[in-house]
Amino acid sequence: MLSRRSFLWASGGVTAMTALPAVAKRARAAAPELVASAHPVQLLPSGFPETSIWGYGGQTSGPEIRVNQGARISRRFVNQLPQASSVHWHGLRAENAMDGVSGLTQDAVSPGDSFVYDLAAEDAGTFWYHSHNRSAEQVARGLYGPLIVDEPTPPDVDRDVTLMLDDWRVDPKTGQITQDFGASHDLSHGGRLGNFISTNGEATYRLPVRRHERLRLRIVNAANARLFTLGLQGLDGWLMAYDGMPLTSPEPVPETFTLGPGQRVDLFVDVIAEDGVEALLGRIDQSKGYVQAIFPVSGSSSANRRLVPAPLPPNRAPDMTDFAEAATLRLEMSGGAMGSMREAIWNGYSRKAGELMENGQFWAFNGLVGMTETPLARLSLGQVARMTVVNDTVFPHAMHLHGMHFRVLAQDGTPGPLRDTLLTLRGESYEIVFAADNPGRWAFHCHMLSHAASGMMTWIEVTA
Ligand code: C2O
Ligand code: CU
């Protein structure tokens, strides 16, 4: 199914509404630095030129930030980039003022300046941090890293492994990232897809293991637009959590599973490959398979596999059973190539599709392009909202809600697991419910970052 080939050359203005956060003095003094800068790294396989990336701590993916559940995450973000930037803590249900969304929760941090982030890690699980200013460019250049919040009692696994999956668009001759971040074709189609795939910033990720070891794989899709459809070989186990939130009961890992941009999954997998064999995590593209991580097996850790794992301890689940009282919302996505959008409102005026395109705008939510003065919805604290999300385009979109997790309702109305990013497929519609239990201004956008940059960005306000 999977080939040994481990990398692929594929063919393939917001109003400033700033609420400046009051930052604890303690954090200001103590916070370790998180420095964003341009750095050359050997991203491509050896023999290819180095690539100048923009990264945190001079590396890609950025340094792991890891705290215990209930602790605070404090970092002084130091911007040594040639552009303004800010840091978003994707999936953390934390304070709005620390959410890092330039133009919505803070002003972008200018080159040479710094900003102290200090936020609570309420939930244990797999999260990530990334730039939230000009993200279509800045994340594509490498500005992201893993953010892990540990459970109070470590689960019974032998290794805890984070795998940040990404794709890059690089010129193999120069090794440099191509600077076509606003290319109309990407904006209007499936987003900026790369031609080089990495895991934790490496062309070939290898981790030696022993037979019957149990690995926790925390898989993060950090790509701008690519869907990763993954499968296992020589590994077998359970889906434990989506988007940082544990499942109430672990489910067997299906033959393939897909992560949209921004989404995560936690797996517990046992090495079942024989001694001397390579177990694999791979990507299934159409009928082809590519290796994303290699686990060479030598020796064994025990004669037998462990028993079925207990579920991870649940994070706080807001009560959202009260659908009857729920605010009813609707989000209709339109636009893009081969779409039917003829006109939409942008910056307060209705414009024809042609005029929008000339301005690099291709998508709309409910007929509105990009950020607006007024939010998609205003909810009062504690209110439950039920939203119909309609993908009336011919592309998939990964809708990410900041600050709160939601549940997708099954056909029969049963609420699914908590998630922060909803992968929607062309022509499909979805029902989600969430409790507006976190006050503030929350971004709600497509995590295909080129789409967010060309219209698919809005916000929800929760008022105390
Ligand atoms: Cu992962 Cu609004 O972002
Ligand atoms: Cu999209």
PDB file of C-alpha atoms and ligand atoms in Angstrom, residues 88-91 99 101 128-132 135 139 261-262 264 400-402 420-421 443-447 449 452 457, ligand 1:
ATOM      1  CA  HIS A  88      -2.608  32.153  18.021  1.00  0.00           C
ATOM      2  CA  TRP A  89      -2.952  29.121  20.301  1.00  0.00           C
ATOM      3  CA  HIS A  90      -5.096  26.915  18.140  1.00  0.00           C
ATOM      4  CA  GLY A  91      -7.752  24.977  20.031  1.00  0.00           C
ATOM      5  CA  ASP A  99      -6.113  34.606  21.344  1.00  0.00           C
ATOM      6  CA  VAL A 101      -5.829  37.282  16.203  1.00  0.00           C
ATOM      7  CA  TRP A 128      -0.643  23.953  18.164  1.00  0.00           C
ATOM      8  CA  TYR A 129       0.382  27.547  17.832  1.00  0.00           C
ATOM      9  CA  HIS A 130       0.837  29.543  14.675  1.00  0.00           C
ATOM     10  CA  SER A 131       0.966  33.032  13.264  1.00  0.00           C
ATOM     11  CA  HIS A 132      -2.383  34.777  12.954  1.00  0.00           C
ATOM     12  CA  SER A 135      -1.330  33.633   7.906  1.00  0.00           C
ATOM     13  CA  VAL A 139       2.232  29.867   8.191  1.00  0.00           C
ATOM     14  CA  PRO A 261      -5.908  21.921   7.906  1.00  0.00           C
ATOM     15  CA  GLY A 262      -5.849  22.790  11.605  1.00  0.00           C
ATOM     16  CA  ARG A 264      -5.572  17.013  15.081  1.00  0.00           C
ATOM     17  CA  HIS A 400     -12.268  26.677  12.571  1.00  0.00           C
ATOM     18  CA  LEU A 401     -14.040  28.288  15.510  1.00  0.00           C
ATOM     19  CA  HIS A 402     -11.815  29.998  18.048  1.00  0.00           C
ATOM     20  CA  ASP A 420     -12.629  22.952  16.890  1.00  0.00           C
ATOM     21  CA  THR A 421     -12.322  22.520  13.128  1.00  0.00           C
ATOM     22  CA  ALA A 443     -12.618  34.385  14.818  1.00  0.00           C
ATOM     23  CA  PHE A 444     -14.474  31.822  12.714  1.00  0.00           C
ATOM     24  CA  HIS A 445     -12.811  31.095   9.401  1.00  0.00           C
ATOM     25  CA  CYS A 446     -11.699  28.579   6.838  1.00  0.00           C
ATOM     26  CA  HIS A 447      -8.328  27.098   7.802  1.00  0.00           C
ATOM     27  CA  LEU A 449      -5.464  29.985   4.740  1.00  0.00           C
ATOM     28  CA  ALA A 452      -9.398  32.957   4.767  1.00  0.00           C
ATOM     29  CA  MET A 457     -13.235  34.992   7.555  1.00  0.00           C
TER      30      MET A 457
HETATM   31 CU1  C2O B   1      -5.458  27.807  13.567  1.00  0.00          CU
HETATM   32 CU2  C2O B   1      -7.753  31.150  13.270  1.00  0.00          CU
HETATM   33  O1  C2O B   1      -6.523  29.555  13.392  1.00  0.00           O
END
